[in-house]
Short mmCIF file of C-alpha atoms in Angstrom, two decimals:
data_model
loop_
_atom_site.label_atom_id
_atom_site.label_comp_id
_atom_site.label_asym_id
_atom_site.label_seq_id
_atom_site.Cartn_x
_atom_site.Cartn_y
_atom_site.Cartn_z
CA MET A 1341 -89.43 22.31 -20.20
CA LYS A 1342 -92.27 20.96 -22.33
CA LYS A 1343 -94.71 23.93 -22.06
CA LEU A 1344 -97.75 23.05 -19.94
CA LEU A 1345 -100.89 22.95 -22.08
CA LEU A 1346 -103.06 23.65 -19.04
CA LEU A 1347 -102.11 24.95 -15.66
CA ILE A 1348 -103.09 22.61 -12.81
CA LEU A 1349 -104.88 23.77 -9.69
CA ILE A 1350 -103.04 22.18 -6.91
CA THR A 1351 -103.65 21.32 -3.18
CA ILE A 1352 -107.36 20.79 -3.68
CA GLY A 1353 -108.32 17.16 -3.26
CA LEU A 1354 -111.04 15.52 -5.31
CA GLN A 1355 -114.34 15.15 -3.51
CA GLU A 1356 -114.48 11.51 -4.31
CA THR A 1357 -110.90 10.75 -3.25
CA ILE A 1358 -110.48 8.87 -0.03
CA ALA A 1359 -109.25 11.15 2.65
CA GLN A 1360 -105.48 10.96 3.18
CA GLU A 1361 -103.08 12.91 5.32
CA PHE A 1362 -100.28 14.64 3.41
CA THR A 1363 -97.05 16.10 4.72
CA ARG A 1364 -95.04 19.16 3.94
CA ARG A 1365 -92.61 16.71 2.30
CA ASP A 1366 -95.41 15.65 -0.09
CA SER A 1367 -96.23 19.22 -1.00
CA LEU A 1368 -92.61 20.13 -1.57
CA GLN A 1369 -92.22 17.17 -3.95
CA GLY A 1370 -95.58 17.34 -5.70
CA GLY A 1371 -96.35 21.06 -5.66
CA LEU A 1372 -95.51 23.86 -8.13
CA SER A 1373 -94.27 26.59 -5.92
CA LYS A 1374 -92.83 29.92 -7.31
CA GLU A 1375 -89.37 28.59 -6.64
CA ARG A 1376 -90.13 25.81 -9.12
CA THR A 1377 -92.19 27.57 -11.79
CA SER A 1378 -89.78 30.53 -12.01
CA PHE A 1379 -87.22 28.62 -14.08
CA ASP A 1380 -87.32 26.18 -16.94
CA VAL A 1381 -84.65 23.42 -17.14
CA LYS A 1382 -82.90 23.21 -20.62
CA ARG A 1383 -80.50 20.41 -19.98
CA TYR A 1384 -78.90 18.15 -17.45
CA ASP A 1385 -75.25 16.99 -17.61
CA LEU A 1386 -74.66 14.26 -15.09
CA ASN A 1387 -71.16 13.14 -14.23
CA ILE A 1388 -70.82 10.62 -11.44
CA THR A 1389 -68.81 7.71 -10.05
CA ILE A 1390 -70.70 4.61 -8.62
CA ASN A 1391 -68.77 2.52 -6.13
CA PRO A 1392 -70.52 -0.84 -5.97
CA GLU A 1393 -68.55 -2.05 -2.94
CA GLN A 1394 -69.69 0.94 -0.94
CA LYS A 1395 -72.99 1.29 -2.64
CA SER A 1396 -72.18 5.00 -3.05
CA ILE A 1397 -72.39 7.83 -5.64
CA LYS A 1398 -70.19 10.95 -5.91
CA GLY A 1399 -70.21 13.56 -8.65
CA PHE A 1400 -72.22 16.51 -9.96
CA ASN A 1401 -75.15 17.48 -12.12
CA GLU A 1402 -74.61 20.57 -14.31
CA ILE A 1403 -78.11 22.16 -14.63
CA SER A 1404 -78.79 24.67 -17.49
CA PHE A 1405 -81.87 26.71 -17.03
CA ASP A 1406 -83.76 29.75 -18.23
CA ILE A 1407 -85.57 32.14 -15.97
CA LEU A 1408 -89.26 32.57 -16.67
CA THR A 1409 -89.98 34.94 -13.78
CA ALA A 1410 -87.43 37.04 -11.99
CA THR A 1411 -86.34 35.24 -8.80
CA LYS A 1412 -83.41 35.07 -6.36
CA THR A 1413 -84.24 31.49 -5.22
CA ILE A 1414 -84.93 28.26 -6.97
CA GLN A 1415 -85.97 24.87 -5.67
CA LEU A 1416 -84.04 21.71 -6.59
CA ASP A 1417 -84.37 18.33 -5.00
CA LEU A 1418 -82.12 15.67 -3.43
CA PHE A 1419 -83.14 13.14 -0.86
CA GLU A 1420 -82.23 13.90 2.70
CA ASN A 1421 -79.91 10.92 3.01
CA MET A 1422 -77.68 12.32 0.23
CA LYS A 1423 -75.09 15.03 0.99
CA VAL A 1424 -74.96 18.37 -0.76
CA ASP A 1425 -71.23 19.03 -1.23
CA SER A 1426 -71.50 22.31 -2.91
CA ILE A 1427 -73.50 24.29 -5.45
CA VAL A 1428 -71.39 26.40 -7.79
CA TYR A 1429 -72.37 29.36 -9.90
CA ASN A 1430 -69.84 31.46 -11.82
CA SER A 1431 -67.09 29.76 -9.89
CA LYS A 1432 -68.50 30.69 -6.57
CA ASN A 1433 -70.36 28.53 -3.99
CA LEU A 1434 -74.01 29.34 -3.49
CA ASN A 1435 -75.84 29.48 -0.27
CA TYR A 1436 -78.73 27.02 0.11
CA ARG A 1437 -81.05 25.62 2.71
CA ARG A 1438 -82.66 22.22 2.92
CA ASP A 1439 -86.31 21.50 3.75
CA ASN A 1440 -86.86 17.76 3.68
CA ASP A 1441 -85.78 16.67 0.25
CA ALA A 1442 -86.01 20.16 -1.20
CA ILE A 1443 -82.96 22.25 -1.66
CA PHE A 1444 -83.63 26.00 -1.93
CA VAL A 1445 -80.71 27.64 -3.82
CA ASP A 1446 -80.04 31.43 -3.24
CA PHE A 1447 -78.27 33.49 -5.80
CA PRO A 1448 -76.32 36.69 -4.88
CA GLU A 1449 -78.55 38.74 -7.12
CA LYS A 1450 -82.00 38.37 -8.60
CA LEU A 1451 -81.95 36.47 -11.82
CA VAL A 1452 -83.86 38.42 -14.48
CA GLN A 1453 -86.55 37.08 -16.83
CA LYS A 1454 -85.35 35.43 -20.06
CA SER A 1455 -81.81 35.12 -18.84
CA ASN A 1456 -80.05 31.67 -18.93
CA HIS A 1457 -77.66 30.17 -16.35
CA LYS A 1458 -75.69 27.12 -15.28
CA ILE A 1459 -74.94 25.72 -11.88
CA LYS A 1460 -72.93 22.67 -10.87
CA PHE A 1461 -74.49 20.76 -8.06
CA TYR A 1462 -71.87 18.55 -6.37
CA TYR A 1463 -73.09 15.65 -4.13
CA SER A 1464 -72.31 12.35 -2.64
CA GLY A 1465 -73.81 9.64 -0.50
CA ASN A 1466 -75.46 6.20 -0.45
CA PRO A 1467 -78.71 6.19 -2.34
CA LYS A 1468 -81.68 4.37 -1.06
CA VAL A 1469 -81.64 0.57 -1.85
CA ALA A 1470 -84.97 -0.80 -3.13
CA ARG A 1471 -86.62 -3.42 -1.12
CA ASN A 1472 -88.75 -4.51 -4.09
CA ALA A 1473 -87.92 -2.68 -7.26
CA PRO A 1474 -89.59 -1.34 -9.36
CA TRP A 1475 -92.59 -0.87 -6.99
CA ASP A 1476 -90.33 0.43 -4.20
CA GLY A 1477 -87.99 2.96 -5.64
CA GLY A 1478 -84.21 2.78 -5.29
CA PHE A 1479 -81.06 0.95 -6.41
CA VAL A 1480 -80.66 -2.75 -6.82
CA PHE A 1481 -77.08 -3.96 -6.13
CA SER A 1482 -76.72 -7.64 -7.13
CA LYS A 1483 -74.32 -9.99 -8.93
CA ASP A 1484 -74.52 -12.13 -11.99
CA LYS A 1485 -73.71 -15.88 -12.07
CA ALA A 1486 -70.12 -15.06 -12.69
CA GLY A 1487 -70.04 -12.86 -9.48
CA LYS A 1488 -69.80 -9.51 -11.39
CA ASP A 1489 -71.75 -6.45 -10.50
CA PHE A 1490 -75.31 -6.28 -11.77
CA ILE A 1491 -76.71 -2.99 -10.76
CA ALA A 1492 -79.74 -0.79 -11.78
CA VAL A 1493 -82.17 1.86 -10.51
CA ALA A 1494 -85.89 2.51 -10.78
CA VAL A 1495 -87.54 5.57 -9.07
CA GLN A 1496 -90.88 6.22 -10.73
CA GLY A 1497 -93.19 7.73 -8.22
CA THR A 1498 -90.45 7.85 -5.55
CA GLY A 1499 -88.66 10.52 -7.43
CA ALA A 1500 -85.41 10.98 -9.32
CA SER A 1501 -84.04 13.00 -6.47
CA LEU A 1502 -83.50 9.68 -4.77
CA TRP A 1503 -80.09 9.43 -6.54
CA TYR A 1504 -79.13 12.85 -8.26
CA PRO A 1505 -79.95 16.52 -7.80
CA VAL A 1506 -82.78 17.55 -10.11
CA LYS A 1507 -85.96 19.57 -10.33
CA ASP A 1508 -88.06 16.62 -9.42
CA SER A 1509 -91.30 17.34 -11.14
CA GLN A 1510 -92.95 15.84 -14.21
CA SER A 1511 -93.99 19.40 -15.08
CA ASP A 1512 -90.50 20.15 -16.39
CA GLU A 1513 -88.16 18.09 -18.66
CA PRO A 1514 -84.87 19.36 -20.07
CA ASP A 1515 -85.63 20.61 -23.59
CA TYR A 1516 -82.31 19.67 -24.95
CA GLY A 1517 -81.92 16.35 -23.29
CA ALA A 1518 -79.04 15.22 -21.08
CA THR A 1519 -75.70 13.64 -20.85
CA ILE A 1520 -75.21 10.79 -18.42
CA LYS A 1521 -71.59 10.05 -17.64
CA VAL A 1522 -71.03 7.26 -15.25
CA ALA A 1523 -67.74 5.90 -14.06
CA VAL A 1524 -67.80 2.24 -12.87
CA PRO A 1525 -65.23 -0.40 -11.91
CA ASN A 1526 -63.21 -1.91 -14.89
CA GLY A 1527 -64.73 -5.18 -16.05
CA VAL A 1528 -68.31 -3.91 -16.11
CA MET A 1529 -69.94 -1.14 -18.22
CA ASN A 1530 -72.76 1.31 -17.68
CA VAL A 1531 -75.67 1.68 -20.14
CA SER A 1532 -77.87 4.70 -19.85
CA ASN A 1533 -80.36 6.52 -22.02
CA GLY A 1534 -79.84 7.80 -25.56
CA ARG A 1535 -76.68 7.13 -27.79
CA PHE A 1536 -73.38 5.78 -26.61
CA MET A 1537 -70.73 8.56 -26.91
CA GLY A 1538 -67.62 6.62 -25.93
CA SER A 1539 -65.77 5.45 -22.79
CA LYS A 1540 -62.69 6.61 -21.00
CA ASP A 1541 -60.29 4.64 -18.81
CA LEU A 1542 -59.74 6.87 -15.81
CA LYS A 1543 -56.56 4.98 -14.87
CA ASN A 1544 -57.78 4.46 -11.34
CA GLY A 1545 -59.59 1.16 -11.70
CA TYR A 1546 -62.62 2.86 -13.16
CA THR A 1547 -63.88 3.49 -16.71
CA ARG A 1548 -66.40 6.21 -17.45
CA TRP A 1549 -69.21 5.41 -19.92
CA ASP A 1550 -70.76 8.46 -21.55
CA TRP A 1551 -74.40 8.61 -23.04
CA GLU A 1552 -76.33 11.48 -24.58
CA VAL A 1553 -80.06 11.98 -24.88
CA LYS A 1554 -81.19 14.56 -27.58
CA ASN A 1555 -84.87 14.63 -26.63
CA PRO A 1556 -86.70 16.00 -23.55
CA ILE A 1557 -86.76 13.32 -20.93
CA ASN A 1558 -88.72 12.53 -17.77
CA THR A 1559 -86.41 12.87 -14.85
CA TYR A 1560 -87.41 9.41 -13.52
CA SER A 1561 -86.45 7.89 -16.84
CA ILE A 1562 -82.83 8.86 -16.54
CA THR A 1563 -81.10 5.72 -15.49
CA VAL A 1564 -78.01 3.67 -15.01
CA ASN A 1565 -77.54 -0.13 -15.68
CA ILE A 1566 -74.27 -1.71 -14.65
CA ALA A 1567 -73.16 -5.18 -15.72
CA ASP A 1568 -70.82 -7.21 -17.94
CA TYR A 1569 -73.22 -6.90 -20.92
CA ALA A 1570 -73.29 -8.43 -24.31
CA HIS A 1571 -74.38 -5.97 -26.98
CA ILE A 1572 -76.84 -7.12 -29.70
CA GLN A 1573 -77.45 -4.73 -32.65
CA ASP A 1574 -80.42 -4.82 -34.94
CA LYS A 1575 -82.10 -2.31 -37.20
CA MET A 1576 -85.43 -1.33 -38.82
CA PRO A 1577 -85.76 0.92 -41.77
CA ASN A 1578 -86.35 3.99 -39.47
CA LEU A 1579 -84.92 2.90 -36.14
CA ASP A 1580 -81.88 1.43 -34.55
CA LEU A 1581 -82.47 -1.41 -32.06
CA ASP A 1582 -79.98 -2.32 -29.35
CA TYR A 1583 -80.13 -5.01 -26.74
CA TYR A 1584 -77.85 -5.11 -23.67
CA VAL A 1585 -78.05 -8.47 -21.94
CA LEU A 1586 -76.02 -10.54 -19.53
CA LYS A 1587 -73.58 -12.50 -21.53
CA GLU A 1588 -75.00 -15.83 -20.17
CA ASN A 1589 -78.29 -14.82 -21.77
CA GLU A 1590 -77.17 -13.70 -25.21
CA ALA A 1591 -78.34 -16.68 -27.24
CA LYS A 1592 -81.80 -16.78 -25.66
CA ALA A 1593 -82.10 -12.93 -26.09
CA ARG A 1594 -81.39 -13.03 -29.70
CA GLU A 1595 -84.35 -15.32 -30.21
CA HIS A 1596 -86.66 -13.86 -27.57
CA PHE A 1597 -86.36 -10.24 -28.85
CA MET A 1598 -87.54 -11.12 -32.34
CA GLU A 1599 -90.94 -9.87 -31.24
CA VAL A 1600 -89.61 -6.40 -31.03
CA LYS A 1601 -89.89 -5.68 -34.82
CA PRO A 1602 -93.58 -6.75 -35.20
CA MET A 1603 -94.29 -4.79 -31.99
CA MET A 1604 -92.73 -1.65 -33.41
CA GLU A 1605 -94.42 -2.00 -36.72
CA CYS A 1606 -97.74 -2.27 -34.90
CA TYR A 1607 -97.19 0.68 -32.55
CA GLN A 1608 -95.86 2.89 -35.26
CA SER A 1609 -98.83 2.12 -37.50
CA LYS A 1610 -101.24 2.98 -34.63
CA PHE A 1611 -99.51 5.73 -32.76
CA GLY A 1612 -96.95 7.32 -35.21
CA ARG A 1613 -93.20 7.05 -35.56
CA TYR A 1614 -91.23 5.91 -32.60
CA PRO A 1615 -90.98 9.33 -30.81
CA PHE A 1616 -87.27 9.14 -29.79
CA TRP A 1617 -85.81 7.67 -33.01
CA GLU A 1618 -82.85 10.11 -32.69
CA ASP A 1619 -81.81 8.44 -29.48
CA GLY A 1620 -82.51 5.00 -30.79
CA TYR A 1621 -84.36 2.08 -28.90
CA LYS A 1622 -82.79 -0.11 -26.24
CA LEU A 1623 -83.82 -3.09 -24.07
CA ILE A 1624 -81.44 -3.50 -21.11
CA GLU A 1625 -81.49 -6.52 -18.94
CA THR A 1626 -81.93 -5.55 -15.30
CA PRO A 1627 -82.09 -7.45 -11.89
CA TYR A 1628 -85.71 -6.23 -11.44
CA LEU A 1629 -88.81 -6.77 -13.53
CA GLY A 1630 -88.92 -3.69 -15.76
CA MET A 1631 -89.39 0.04 -16.22
CA GLU A 1632 -90.13 2.41 -19.02
CA HIS A 1633 -86.85 4.32 -18.96
CA GLN A 1634 -86.87 6.40 -22.13
CA SER A 1635 -84.84 4.96 -24.96
CA ALA A 1636 -83.37 2.46 -22.36
CA VAL A 1637 -86.26 0.31 -21.43
CA ALA A 1638 -85.41 -1.90 -18.42
CA TYR A 1639 -86.12 -5.66 -19.10
CA GLY A 1640 -86.23 -8.28 -16.29
CA ASN A 1641 -88.93 -10.76 -17.31
CA LYS A 1642 -86.48 -13.66 -17.44
CA TYR A 1643 -87.21 -14.25 -21.15
CA LYS A 1644 -90.60 -15.61 -20.49
CA LYS A 1645 -93.89 -15.15 -22.16
CA GLY A 1646 -96.63 -13.19 -20.26
CA TYR A 1647 -95.86 -11.68 -16.95
CA MET A 1648 -93.11 -13.80 -15.59
CA GLY A 1649 -94.73 -16.81 -17.20
CA TYR A 1650 -98.30 -15.82 -16.10
CA ASP A 1651 -101.11 -14.35 -18.12
CA LEU A 1652 -102.55 -11.36 -16.30
CA SER A 1653 -105.76 -11.46 -18.40
CA GLY A 1654 -106.49 -15.13 -17.34
CA THR A 1655 -107.46 -15.92 -20.91
CA GLY A 1656 -104.42 -17.50 -22.44
CA VAL A 1657 -104.09 -14.70 -24.96
CA GLY A 1658 -101.39 -13.01 -22.96
CA MET A 1659 -99.07 -15.96 -23.39
CA PHE A 1660 -97.95 -15.44 -26.84
CA PHE A 1661 -96.00 -12.26 -26.06
CA ASP A 1662 -93.50 -10.94 -23.40
CA TYR A 1663 -95.61 -8.59 -21.21
CA ILE A 1664 -92.63 -6.42 -20.19
CA THR A 1665 -91.41 -5.83 -23.66
CA ILE A 1666 -94.76 -4.90 -25.00
CA HIS A 1667 -95.93 -2.89 -22.08
CA GLU A 1668 -92.94 -1.01 -21.24
CA THR A 1669 -92.17 -0.10 -24.84
CA ALA A 1670 -95.64 1.37 -25.32
CA HIS A 1671 -94.70 3.85 -22.52
CA GLU A 1672 -92.32 5.41 -25.05
CA TRP A 1673 -95.52 6.92 -26.55
CA PHE A 1674 -97.74 7.12 -23.45
CA GLY A 1675 -95.67 8.43 -20.48
CA ASN A 1676 -92.28 9.30 -21.95
CA SER A 1677 -93.57 11.18 -25.03
CA ILE A 1678 -96.91 12.23 -23.64
CA THR A 1679 -96.47 12.98 -19.98
CA SER A 1680 -98.80 14.00 -17.26
CA THR A 1681 -98.12 17.19 -15.46
CA ASP A 1682 -98.86 15.62 -12.07
CA ILE A 1683 -98.69 11.99 -11.03
CA ALA A 1684 -102.29 12.31 -9.91
CA ASP A 1685 -102.98 11.92 -13.69
CA MET A 1686 -100.79 8.92 -14.12
CA TRP A 1687 -103.62 7.10 -15.94
CA ILE A 1688 -102.43 9.14 -18.94
CA HIS A 1689 -99.34 6.93 -18.78
CA GLU A 1690 -100.73 3.63 -17.57
CA GLY A 1691 -104.24 3.55 -19.02
CA PHE A 1692 -103.13 4.20 -22.55
CA THR A 1693 -100.18 1.84 -22.14
CA THR A 1694 -102.25 -1.06 -20.79
CA TYR A 1695 -104.69 -0.46 -23.72
CA SER A 1696 -101.72 -0.70 -26.06
CA GLU A 1697 -101.23 -4.38 -25.12
CA SER A 1698 -104.60 -5.17 -26.60
CA VAL A 1699 -103.75 -2.98 -29.58
CA PHE A 1700 -100.69 -5.22 -30.07
CA VAL A 1701 -102.85 -8.44 -29.65
CA GLU A 1702 -105.26 -6.94 -32.33
CA CYS A 1703 -102.41 -6.23 -34.81
CA ILE A 1704 -101.11 -9.86 -34.46
CA LYS A 1705 -104.13 -12.04 -33.52
CA GLY A 1706 -107.14 -9.96 -34.59
CA TYR A 1707 -110.06 -8.13 -33.00
CA ASP A 1708 -111.73 -11.01 -31.21
CA ALA A 1709 -108.44 -12.03 -29.47
CA ALA A 1710 -107.90 -8.38 -28.40
CA MET A 1711 -111.42 -8.19 -26.82
CA LYS A 1712 -110.92 -11.40 -25.06
CA TYR A 1713 -107.56 -10.12 -23.67
CA ILE A 1714 -108.79 -6.78 -22.54
CA ASN A 1715 -111.93 -8.00 -20.96
CA GLY A 1716 -110.04 -10.67 -19.20
CA GLN A 1717 -108.09 -7.87 -17.52
CA GLY A 1718 -111.34 -6.71 -15.95
CA LYS A 1719 -110.97 -9.09 -13.18
CA ASN A 1720 -108.01 -7.10 -11.92
CA VAL A 1721 -109.98 -4.06 -11.46
CA LYS A 1722 -110.60 -3.21 -7.75
CA ASN A 1723 -112.80 -0.11 -7.89
CA ASP A 1724 -111.28 0.79 -4.47
CA LYS A 1725 -110.92 4.53 -5.13
CA PRO A 1726 -110.83 6.98 -8.15
CA ILE A 1727 -108.22 6.65 -10.79
CA ILE A 1728 -107.33 10.33 -10.40
CA GLY A 1729 -105.20 11.02 -7.29
CA GLN A 1730 -104.85 14.35 -5.46
CA TYR A 1731 -102.93 17.12 -7.11
CA GLY A 1732 -99.82 18.82 -5.74
CA VAL A 1733 -98.89 16.34 -3.16
CA ASN A 1734 -97.11 13.61 -5.22
CA ASN A 1735 -100.13 11.33 -4.97
CA GLU A 1736 -101.13 8.63 -7.47
CA GLY A 1737 -104.72 7.41 -7.64
CA SER A 1738 -105.95 3.88 -7.69
CA GLY A 1739 -103.94 1.10 -9.32
CA ASP A 1740 -107.06 0.78 -11.42
CA MET A 1741 -105.34 3.38 -13.60
CA TYR A 1742 -103.97 0.28 -15.54
CA TYR A 1743 -106.87 -2.01 -16.27
CA LYS A 1744 -109.76 0.28 -15.70
CA GLY A 1745 -107.97 2.93 -17.65
CA ALA A 1746 -107.66 0.51 -20.51
CA LEU A 1747 -111.23 -0.54 -20.31
CA LEU A 1748 -112.36 3.08 -20.36
CA LEU A 1749 -110.47 3.49 -23.77
CA ASN A 1750 -112.09 0.25 -25.06
CA THR A 1751 -115.45 1.63 -23.99
CA LEU A 1752 -114.78 4.87 -25.77
CA ARG A 1753 -113.85 2.90 -28.95
CA HIS A 1754 -117.29 1.36 -28.91
CA VAL A 1755 -118.96 4.57 -28.02
CA VAL A 1756 -117.41 6.18 -31.12
CA ASN A 1757 -118.55 3.10 -33.03
CA ASP A 1758 -116.37 3.82 -36.06
CA ASP A 1759 -113.07 1.96 -36.05
CA GLU A 1760 -111.49 4.10 -38.86
CA LYS A 1761 -112.31 7.19 -36.96
CA TRP A 1762 -111.13 5.59 -33.62
CA TRP A 1763 -107.69 4.73 -34.87
CA LYS A 1764 -107.33 8.14 -36.46
CA ILE A 1765 -108.20 9.74 -33.04
CA LEU A 1766 -105.52 7.66 -31.31
CA TYR A 1767 -102.90 8.30 -33.88
CA ASP A 1768 -103.54 12.06 -33.97
CA TYR A 1769 -103.59 12.14 -30.23
CA SER A 1770 -100.16 10.56 -30.13
CA GLU A 1771 -98.84 13.02 -32.70
CA THR A 1772 -100.60 16.12 -31.46
CA PHE A 1773 -99.20 15.76 -27.89
CA LYS A 1774 -95.96 14.18 -28.74
CA LYS A 1775 -93.14 15.34 -26.33
CA LYS A 1776 -95.70 17.42 -24.46
CA ILE A 1777 -96.82 17.67 -20.86
CA ILE A 1778 -100.58 17.51 -20.40
CA THR A 1779 -103.46 17.04 -17.90
CA SER A 1780 -106.61 14.94 -17.77
CA ASP A 1781 -108.67 17.90 -18.92
CA THR A 1782 -106.46 18.19 -22.03
CA VAL A 1783 -107.09 14.53 -22.84
CA ILE A 1784 -110.95 14.89 -22.34
CA ASP A 1785 -111.06 18.12 -24.51
CA TYR A 1786 -109.09 16.49 -27.24
CA PHE A 1787 -111.30 13.29 -27.42
CA ASN A 1788 -114.46 15.46 -27.31
CA LYS A 1789 -113.35 17.48 -30.27
CA ALA A 1790 -111.86 14.68 -32.33
CA SER A 1791 -114.87 12.44 -31.89
CA GLY A 1792 -117.55 15.12 -32.27
CA LEU A 1793 -119.14 13.65 -29.14
CA ASN A 1794 -119.55 14.86 -25.57
CA LEU A 1795 -117.53 12.18 -23.83
CA SER A 1796 -117.03 14.31 -20.65
CA PRO A 1797 -119.61 12.46 -18.54
CA ILE A 1798 -118.01 9.10 -19.43
CA PHE A 1799 -114.49 10.27 -18.60
CA ARG A 1800 -115.68 11.87 -15.36
CA GLN A 1801 -117.47 8.60 -14.30
CA TYR A 1802 -114.62 6.25 -14.88
CA LEU A 1803 -111.82 8.66 -13.73
CA TYR A 1804 -113.26 10.56 -10.78
CA THR A 1805 -115.40 7.91 -9.17
CA ASN A 1806 -114.95 4.28 -8.20
CA GLN A 1807 -118.49 3.31 -9.40
CA VAL A 1808 -118.93 1.13 -12.50
CA PRO A 1809 -122.04 2.03 -14.61
CA GLN A 1810 -124.88 -0.61 -14.26
CA LEU A 1811 -127.41 -1.02 -17.03
CA VAL A 1812 -130.74 -1.94 -15.44
CA TYR A 1813 -133.37 -3.23 -17.78
CA LYS A 1814 -136.68 -5.17 -17.68
CA ILE A 1815 -139.07 -6.56 -20.16
CA LYS A 1816 -142.76 -5.93 -19.78
CA GLY A 1817 -144.95 -7.05 -22.69
CA ASP A 1818 -143.37 -5.66 -25.89
CA ASN A 1819 -141.53 -2.81 -24.03
CA LEU A 1820 -137.90 -2.84 -23.05
CA TYR A 1821 -137.31 -0.49 -20.18
CA TYR A 1822 -133.68 0.56 -19.26
CA TYR A 1823 -131.63 3.17 -17.48
CA TRP A 1824 -128.15 3.71 -16.02
CA ALA A 1825 -127.63 3.13 -12.19
CA ASN A 1826 -124.59 3.59 -10.06
CA VAL A 1827 -123.52 6.75 -12.07
CA ASN A 1828 -123.32 10.48 -11.77
CA ASP A 1829 -126.53 12.39 -12.37
CA ASN A 1830 -125.49 13.60 -15.90
CA PHE A 1831 -124.15 10.23 -17.01
CA ASP A 1832 -125.06 9.56 -20.67
CA MET A 1833 -123.59 6.72 -22.71
CA PRO A 1834 -124.93 4.58 -25.52
CA ILE A 1835 -124.58 0.88 -25.47
CA ALA A 1836 -125.12 -1.90 -28.11
CA ILE A 1837 -127.68 -4.64 -27.71
CA GLN A 1838 -128.76 -7.44 -29.92
CA ILE A 1839 -132.37 -8.67 -30.17
CA ASN A 1840 -132.36 -11.91 -32.00
CA ASP A 1841 -130.08 -11.32 -35.03
CA GLU A 1842 -130.57 -7.51 -35.05
CA LYS A 1843 -127.89 -5.34 -33.40
CA ILE A 1844 -129.11 -1.92 -32.27
CA ARG A 1845 -127.85 0.94 -30.09
CA ILE A 1846 -129.72 2.39 -27.23
CA ASN A 1847 -128.95 5.57 -25.36
CA PRO A 1848 -129.67 5.16 -21.72
CA THR A 1849 -129.57 7.96 -19.22
CA THR A 1850 -130.42 7.98 -15.48
CA GLU A 1851 -133.99 8.37 -16.48
CA ASN A 1852 -136.06 5.28 -17.26
CA GLN A 1853 -136.62 4.93 -20.99
CA LYS A 1854 -138.48 2.39 -23.14
CA ILE A 1855 -138.50 1.04 -26.64
CA LYS A 1856 -141.30 -1.04 -28.09
CA ILE A 1857 -140.33 -4.20 -29.89
CA LYS A 1858 -142.92 -6.53 -31.36
CA ASN A 1859 -143.14 -9.84 -29.62
CA LEU A 1860 -140.26 -8.94 -27.40
CA LYS A 1861 -140.75 -11.43 -24.66
CA ASN A 1862 -140.21 -14.28 -27.11
CA LYS A 1863 -136.89 -12.88 -28.45
CA LYS A 1864 -133.35 -13.37 -27.20
CA ILE A 1865 -131.60 -10.28 -25.85
CA LYS A 1866 -127.77 -9.87 -25.67
CA ILE A 1867 -126.06 -6.96 -24.11
CA TYR A 1868 -122.62 -6.11 -25.58
CA ASP A 1869 -121.00 -5.52 -22.13
CA ASN A 1870 -117.73 -6.99 -23.43
CA HIS A 1871 -117.48 -3.85 -25.58
CA PHE A 1872 -118.35 -1.42 -22.57
CA PHE A 1873 -117.01 -1.69 -19.12
CA VAL A 1874 -120.32 -1.96 -17.34
CA SER A 1875 -122.43 -4.37 -15.32
CA VAL A 1876 -125.89 -5.48 -16.33
CA LYS A 1877 -128.90 -6.20 -14.17
CA LYS A 1878 -132.19 -7.62 -15.23
CA ILE A 1879 -135.12 -6.83 -13.04
CA GLU A 1880 -138.54 -8.54 -13.14
#
């Protein structure tokens, strides 16, 4: 388990969060009960057979774990529609009880602190089929143009326990990685996370494909991808690059994925070395749009630029790169390496990753194009509810975690007002919390210390409310009056303005302030709201 940098208080909803009813199932999936916190997963060894015709799975997960607090019972998870065949410990079947998707496993004797153990959890069944992956979690069973199986899975938010037994919480990842051994019918292969360790003909019409991950891994990132793939190999000085694509798309993939190297050069210069270099980097074609599966990024953007041929920023800037390649790869740093303890803090994944798109734009096209792109994304912000969700109940906050989260970071960049310092803050953030599990408070504390500024009121405004700060100003004689509206009482953020050719910074608060500028009413005022995610209102 990546050690928690800060314990989360659970079950208490945020005051600003829209009221919502949660069930016991939500608490079991999202909470940190003593049956979960008493043990630390060290490794998963998954060994399964997938039958495409029956759309079924059968096999086991061997779970290795250490005991942190003496206990006789631990909680694992497996969706109710999946069958528990047996749970074996020291060659004996263990007793267990099911509560919704939670499986409470009882040991014959109390397991003592610092002891280590293994169980084999045998299971079978028909996993949930996604209606609209990746937004609706589950399997996608489809065929390629030749009529061969084309199968994949995406379960972020829904939970990895949809298809295999696991401790289904972002608060614990296997320290020593995982093996994923998947038997599929001859004529197709399975591609999973990490390095290919070989295949074995089982002499029953199936071949087993073995993969191994050396690094800690999000449980929702563990994946299977089944097809008659062509394998394209490439390499950078410090990283192996592999692409698994449908054979019919091999030629176009070779050309289309040429953007991977400049993307990797950009990200590694800004965020540090690719965090899972031991496991290599893969893009794998899937029958759904995409997903950030660690070292096995799902790609389904049809070899188009933008988002399925559409620029989400509405500016035209987003049409020179493939959104899925650029966005999902950035998750290797933000989401897969740096992980939020609770999905209520998923902006830690999505805000930083969406911001990374503009970082890539800036690497390739420059600052002005990056500002055009990221501000264009502002039209997608809904301000429907806070970005932060409710803790302990498997609840994500607003979808604004993507675009508003990115615009928050762009705002912070211009608050810091020193690009050399800003890029060092981001680089050090990525390195400091590499392969760690953190909370929003951890992020805020880090940025405060690294910047030497009190950024807490800014973070709190954008993350915990759905109100966008409004700069209200008026001109009276030679005086410029200004203050922040639509904000928390303690909100305090500088902003840049230009008066004629002179650029200055003012520090509005919620209190009305003024500065005197000679002959002001005859001068032109420009507010740099494209550098800060705010609205501006002039009053007479």
